[in-house]
Every structure is written in C-alpha cells, then in structure tokens.
PDB file of C-alpha atoms in Angstrom:
ATOM      1  CA  UNK A 688       7.027 -29.222 -54.862  1.00  0.00           C
ATOM      2  CA  UNK A 689       9.055 -26.750 -57.626  1.00  0.00           C
ATOM      3  CA  UNK A 690      10.382 -24.937 -54.809  1.00  0.00           C
ATOM      4  CA  UNK A 691      11.748 -27.913 -53.468  1.00  0.00           C
ATOM      5  CA  UNK A 692      13.534 -28.842 -56.857  1.00  0.00           C
ATOM      6  CA  UNK A 693      15.476 -25.776 -57.099  1.00  0.00           C
ATOM      7  CA  UNK A 694      16.314 -25.683 -53.956  1.00  0.00           C
ATOM      8  CA  UNK A 695      17.588 -29.306 -53.947  1.00  0.00           C
ATOM      9  CA  UNK A 696      19.314 -28.912 -57.244  1.00  0.00           C
ATOM     10  CA  UNK A 697      21.059 -25.799 -56.301  1.00  0.00           C
ATOM     11  CA  UNK A 698      21.933 -28.224 -53.064  1.00  0.00           C
ATOM     12  CA  UNK A 699      23.395 -31.125 -55.560  1.00  0.00           C
ATOM     13  CA  UNK A 700      25.175 -28.570 -57.645  1.00  0.00           C
ATOM     14  CA  UNK A 701      26.645 -26.990 -54.553  1.00  0.00           C
ATOM     15  CA  UNK A 702      27.677 -30.401 -52.875  1.00  0.00           C
ATOM     16  CA  UNK A 703      28.945 -31.167 -57.044  1.00  0.00           C
ATOM     17  CA  UNK A 704      31.207 -27.764 -56.799  1.00  0.00           C
ATOM     18  CA  UNK A 705      32.827 -28.742 -53.668  1.00  0.00           C
ATOM     19  CA  UNK A 706      34.413 -31.770 -55.513  1.00  0.00           C
ATOM     20  CA  UNK A 707      36.353 -32.732 -58.054  1.00  0.00           C
ATOM     21  CA  UNK A 708      33.795 -32.338 -60.394  1.00  0.00           C
ATOM     22  CA  UNK A 709      33.671 -29.150 -62.574  1.00  0.00           C
ATOM     23  CA  UNK A 710      30.797 -27.401 -61.601  1.00  0.00           C
ATOM     24  CA  UNK A 711      29.832 -23.353 -60.522  1.00  0.00           C
ATOM     25  CA  UNK A 712      27.334 -22.911 -57.896  1.00  0.00           C
ATOM     26  CA  UNK A 713      27.547 -19.091 -58.458  1.00  0.00           C
ATOM     27  CA  UNK A 714      26.187 -19.311 -61.099  1.00  0.00           C
ATOM     28  CA  UNK A 715      23.010 -21.872 -60.254  1.00  0.00           C
ATOM     29  CA  UNK A 716      22.774 -19.293 -57.132  1.00  0.00           C
ATOM     30  CA  UNK A 717      22.459 -16.135 -59.456  1.00  0.00           C
ATOM     31  CA  UNK A 718      19.742 -17.613 -61.943  1.00  0.00           C
ATOM     32  CA  UNK A 719      17.801 -18.886 -59.249  1.00  0.00           C
ATOM     33  CA  UNK A 720      17.842 -15.223 -57.681  1.00  0.00           C
ATOM     34  CA  UNK A 721      17.127 -13.253 -60.506  1.00  0.00           C
ATOM     35  CA  UNK A 722      13.805 -15.436 -61.080  1.00  0.00           C
ATOM     36  CA  UNK A 723      12.709 -13.659 -58.250  1.00  0.00           C
ATOM     37  CA  UNK A 724      10.455 -17.266 -57.285  1.00  0.00           C
ATOM     38  CA  UNK A 725      12.419 -18.315 -54.242  1.00  0.00           C
ATOM     39  CA  UNK A 726      13.668 -16.975 -51.099  1.00  0.00           C
ATOM     40  CA  UNK A 727      17.270 -15.814 -51.236  1.00  0.00           C
ATOM     41  CA  UNK A 728      17.578 -16.986 -47.251  1.00  0.00           C
ATOM     42  CA  UNK A 729      17.109 -20.682 -48.797  1.00  0.00           C
ATOM     43  CA  UNK A 730      18.760 -20.104 -51.723  1.00  0.00           C
ATOM     44  CA  UNK A 731      22.011 -19.228 -49.623  1.00  0.00           C
ATOM     45  CA  UNK A 732      21.373 -21.735 -46.999  1.00  0.00           C
ATOM     46  CA  UNK A 733      20.893 -24.709 -49.392  1.00  0.00           C
ATOM     47  CA  UNK A 734      24.240 -23.631 -51.432  1.00  0.00           C
ATOM     48  CA  UNK A 735      26.158 -23.239 -48.567  1.00  0.00           C
ATOM     49  CA  UNK A 736      25.077 -26.789 -46.920  1.00  0.00           C
ATOM     50  CA  UNK A 737      25.218 -28.659 -50.067  1.00  0.00           C
ATOM     51  CA  UNK A 738      29.216 -26.526 -50.590  1.00  0.00           C
ATOM     52  CA  UNK A 739      30.421 -27.655 -47.206  1.00  0.00           C
ATOM     53  CA  UNK A 740      28.849 -30.956 -47.267  1.00  0.00           C
ATOM     54  CA  UNK A 741      31.105 -30.983 -50.553  1.00  0.00           C
ATOM     55  CA  UNK A 742      34.202 -30.332 -48.973  1.00  0.00           C
ATOM     56  CA  UNK A 743      33.663 -32.747 -46.202  1.00  0.00           C
ATOM     57  CA  UNK A 744      33.814 -35.454 -48.913  1.00  0.00           C
ATOM     58  CA  UNK A 745      37.269 -33.764 -50.069  1.00  0.00           C
ATOM     59  CA  UNK A 746      38.442 -34.183 -46.346  1.00  0.00           C
ATOM     60  CA  UNK A 747      37.043 -37.571 -46.145  1.00  0.00           C
ATOM     61  CA  UNK A 748      39.360 -38.454 -49.777  1.00  0.00           C
ATOM     62  CA  UNK A 749      42.312 -37.265 -48.031  1.00  0.00           C
ATOM     63  CA  UNK A 750      41.705 -39.025 -44.590  1.00  0.00           C
ATOM     64  CA  UNK A 751      41.085 -42.102 -47.010  1.00  0.00           C
ATOM     65  CA  UNK A 752      44.870 -41.336 -48.243  1.00  0.00           C
ATOM     66  CA  UNK A 753      46.350 -41.583 -44.550  1.00  0.00           C
ATOM     67  CA  UNK A 754      44.226 -44.257 -43.805  1.00  0.00           C
ATOM     68  CA  UNK A 755      45.432 -45.987 -46.960  1.00  0.00           C
ATOM     69  CA  UNK A 756      48.835 -45.183 -46.316  1.00  0.00           C
ATOM     70  CA  UNK A 757      48.822 -46.941 -43.273  1.00  0.00           C
ATOM     71  CA  UNK A 758      46.933 -50.002 -43.797  1.00  0.00           C
ATOM     72  CA  UNK A 759      48.223 -50.205 -47.449  1.00  0.00           C
ATOM     73  CA  UNK A 760      47.053 -52.617 -49.849  1.00  0.00           C
ATOM     74  CA  UNK A 761      44.653 -54.712 -47.534  1.00  0.00           C
ATOM     75  CA  UNK A 762      42.337 -51.923 -46.708  1.00  0.00           C
ATOM     76  CA  UNK A 763      41.229 -52.274 -50.328  1.00  0.00           C
ATOM     77  CA  UNK A 764      39.127 -55.439 -48.848  1.00  0.00           C
ATOM     78  CA  UNK A 765      36.798 -52.579 -47.445  1.00  0.00           C
ATOM     79  CA  UNK A 766      36.028 -51.443 -50.690  1.00  0.00           C
ATOM     80  CA  UNK A 767      32.659 -52.932 -50.647  1.00  0.00           C
ATOM     81  CA  UNK A 768      31.805 -50.939 -47.176  1.00  0.00           C
ATOM     82  CA  UNK A 769      29.337 -47.812 -47.627  1.00  0.00           C
ATOM     83  CA  UNK A 770      30.930 -44.478 -47.300  1.00  0.00           C
ATOM     84  CA  UNK A 771      34.813 -45.333 -47.330  1.00  0.00           C
ATOM     85  CA  UNK A 772      35.260 -47.894 -49.852  1.00  0.00           C
ATOM     86  CA  UNK A 773      35.027 -45.495 -52.993  1.00  0.00           C
ATOM     87  CA  UNK A 774      37.296 -43.314 -51.433  1.00  0.00           C
ATOM     88  CA  UNK A 775      39.603 -46.105 -50.519  1.00  0.00           C
ATOM     89  CA  UNK A 776      40.028 -47.279 -53.867  1.00  0.00           C
ATOM     90  CA  UNK A 777      40.526 -43.045 -55.369  1.00  0.00           C
ATOM     91  CA  UNK A 778      43.170 -42.951 -52.609  1.00  0.00           C
ATOM     92  CA  UNK A 779      44.754 -46.879 -54.302  1.00  0.00           C
ATOM     93  CA  UNK A 780      44.496 -44.798 -57.415  1.00  0.00           C
ATOM     94  CA  UNK A 781      46.143 -41.563 -55.859  1.00  0.00           C
ATOM     95  CA  UNK A 782      48.881 -43.879 -54.096  1.00  0.00           C
ATOM     96  CA  UNK A 783      50.103 -45.581 -57.414  1.00  0.00           C
ATOM     97  CA  UNK A 784      48.515 -49.318 -56.200  1.00  0.00           C
ATOM     98  CA  UNK A 785      49.644 -51.956 -59.015  1.00  0.00           C
ATOM     99  CA  UNK A 786      46.856 -51.906 -61.162  1.00  0.00           C
ATOM    100  CA  UNK A 787      46.485 -55.932 -61.186  1.00  0.00           C
ATOM    101  CA  UNK A 788      46.565 -56.224 -56.914  1.00  0.00           C
ATOM    102  CA  UNK A 789      44.316 -53.838 -56.713  1.00  0.00           C
ATOM    103  CA  UNK A 790      42.010 -55.198 -59.357  1.00  0.00           C
ATOM    104  CA  UNK A 791      41.986 -58.345 -57.735  1.00  0.00           C
ATOM    105  CA  UNK A 792      41.251 -57.040 -53.739  1.00  0.00           C
ATOM    106  CA  UNK A 793      38.421 -54.674 -55.222  1.00  0.00           C
ATOM    107  CA  UNK A 794      37.185 -57.955 -57.478  1.00  0.00           C
ATOM    108  CA  UNK A 795      37.014 -60.239 -53.787  1.00  0.00           C
ATOM    109  CA  UNK A 796      35.447 -57.409 -51.799  1.00  0.00           C
ATOM    110  CA  UNK A 797      32.605 -56.290 -54.040  1.00  0.00           C
ATOM    111  CA  UNK A 798      31.520 -59.551 -55.161  1.00  0.00           C
ATOM    112  CA  UNK A 799      32.107 -60.802 -51.262  1.00  0.00           C
ATOM    113  CA  UNK A 800      28.864 -58.250 -50.339  1.00  0.00           C
ATOM    114  CA  UNK A 801      26.932 -59.261 -53.258  1.00  0.00           C
ATOM    115  CA  UNK A 802      27.360 -62.846 -52.247  1.00  0.00           C
ATOM    116  CA  UNK A 803      26.449 -61.843 -48.672  1.00  0.00           C
ATOM    117  CA  UNK A 804      23.587 -60.183 -50.361  1.00  0.00           C
ATOM    118  CA  UNK A 805      21.995 -62.659 -52.005  1.00  0.00           C
ATOM    119  CA  UNK A 806      22.414 -65.158 -49.382  1.00  0.00           C
ATOM    120  CA  UNK A 807      20.709 -63.161 -46.899  1.00  0.00           C
ATOM    121  CA  UNK A 808      18.113 -62.307 -49.371  1.00  0.00           C
ATOM    122  CA  UNK A 809      17.238 -66.301 -50.169  1.00  0.00           C
TER     123      UNK A 809
END
C-alpha cells in the first residue's frame, strides 16, 4: 500500500506541477529514486502521466477561453457542468467579465444544479 501512495503522490505532484500550482515534481522524483525503495520505471511513468495530464488541463483552460470568447457571458450558465464549468469561470476572469454579471450567472447555474440534485434525491 505504501508503494501505491508513493506512485500516486508523485503522479499528483507531477500533475499539479504542470498546472498553475507551484510545485516541483523533479524534487519528488529525485527523492523517491534516492530512497531505492521504488521502481525507477514506475516512478518515471507516474510522473510522466501526471505531468502530461496536467498539461491537458492547461490546454482545456485555453480552449475554454476561446469558447468563452465565442459564446460570451451566457456560457457561464454551464459553470455547473463537470470538466468545463470551472475552466469557463477561469476564462471569464481572464477575459475580464464584469464581476456582478459573473456572480449572477454562476450563482444561477450552481444553485440550479443543487436544486435539481435535491429534487432527484427526494
């Protein structure tokens, strides 16, 4: 179980390092290699997959900016949606959507999601 934690932790660290979070995956990789307790092949694999997927997040965020430019403020009504919602809210900030309009549209979308979940639960 400890091995899974080491590989998983390195994956997560590498993922975060490829996004806008300040992280240094190289130090994690070096540290785990120096312990001699883990397969170098699997450490490199975990770090590579995590870092590549983190770059995919950046690519998706960039696509969200383009999508936001194309569809404008009304795309914020999709802020509740998995995978695209959070990047859309980031794109709105980057593209300087006025805060009041941003807050109103995102609140409508997110509240609507919770109302729907509650209704489906009852």
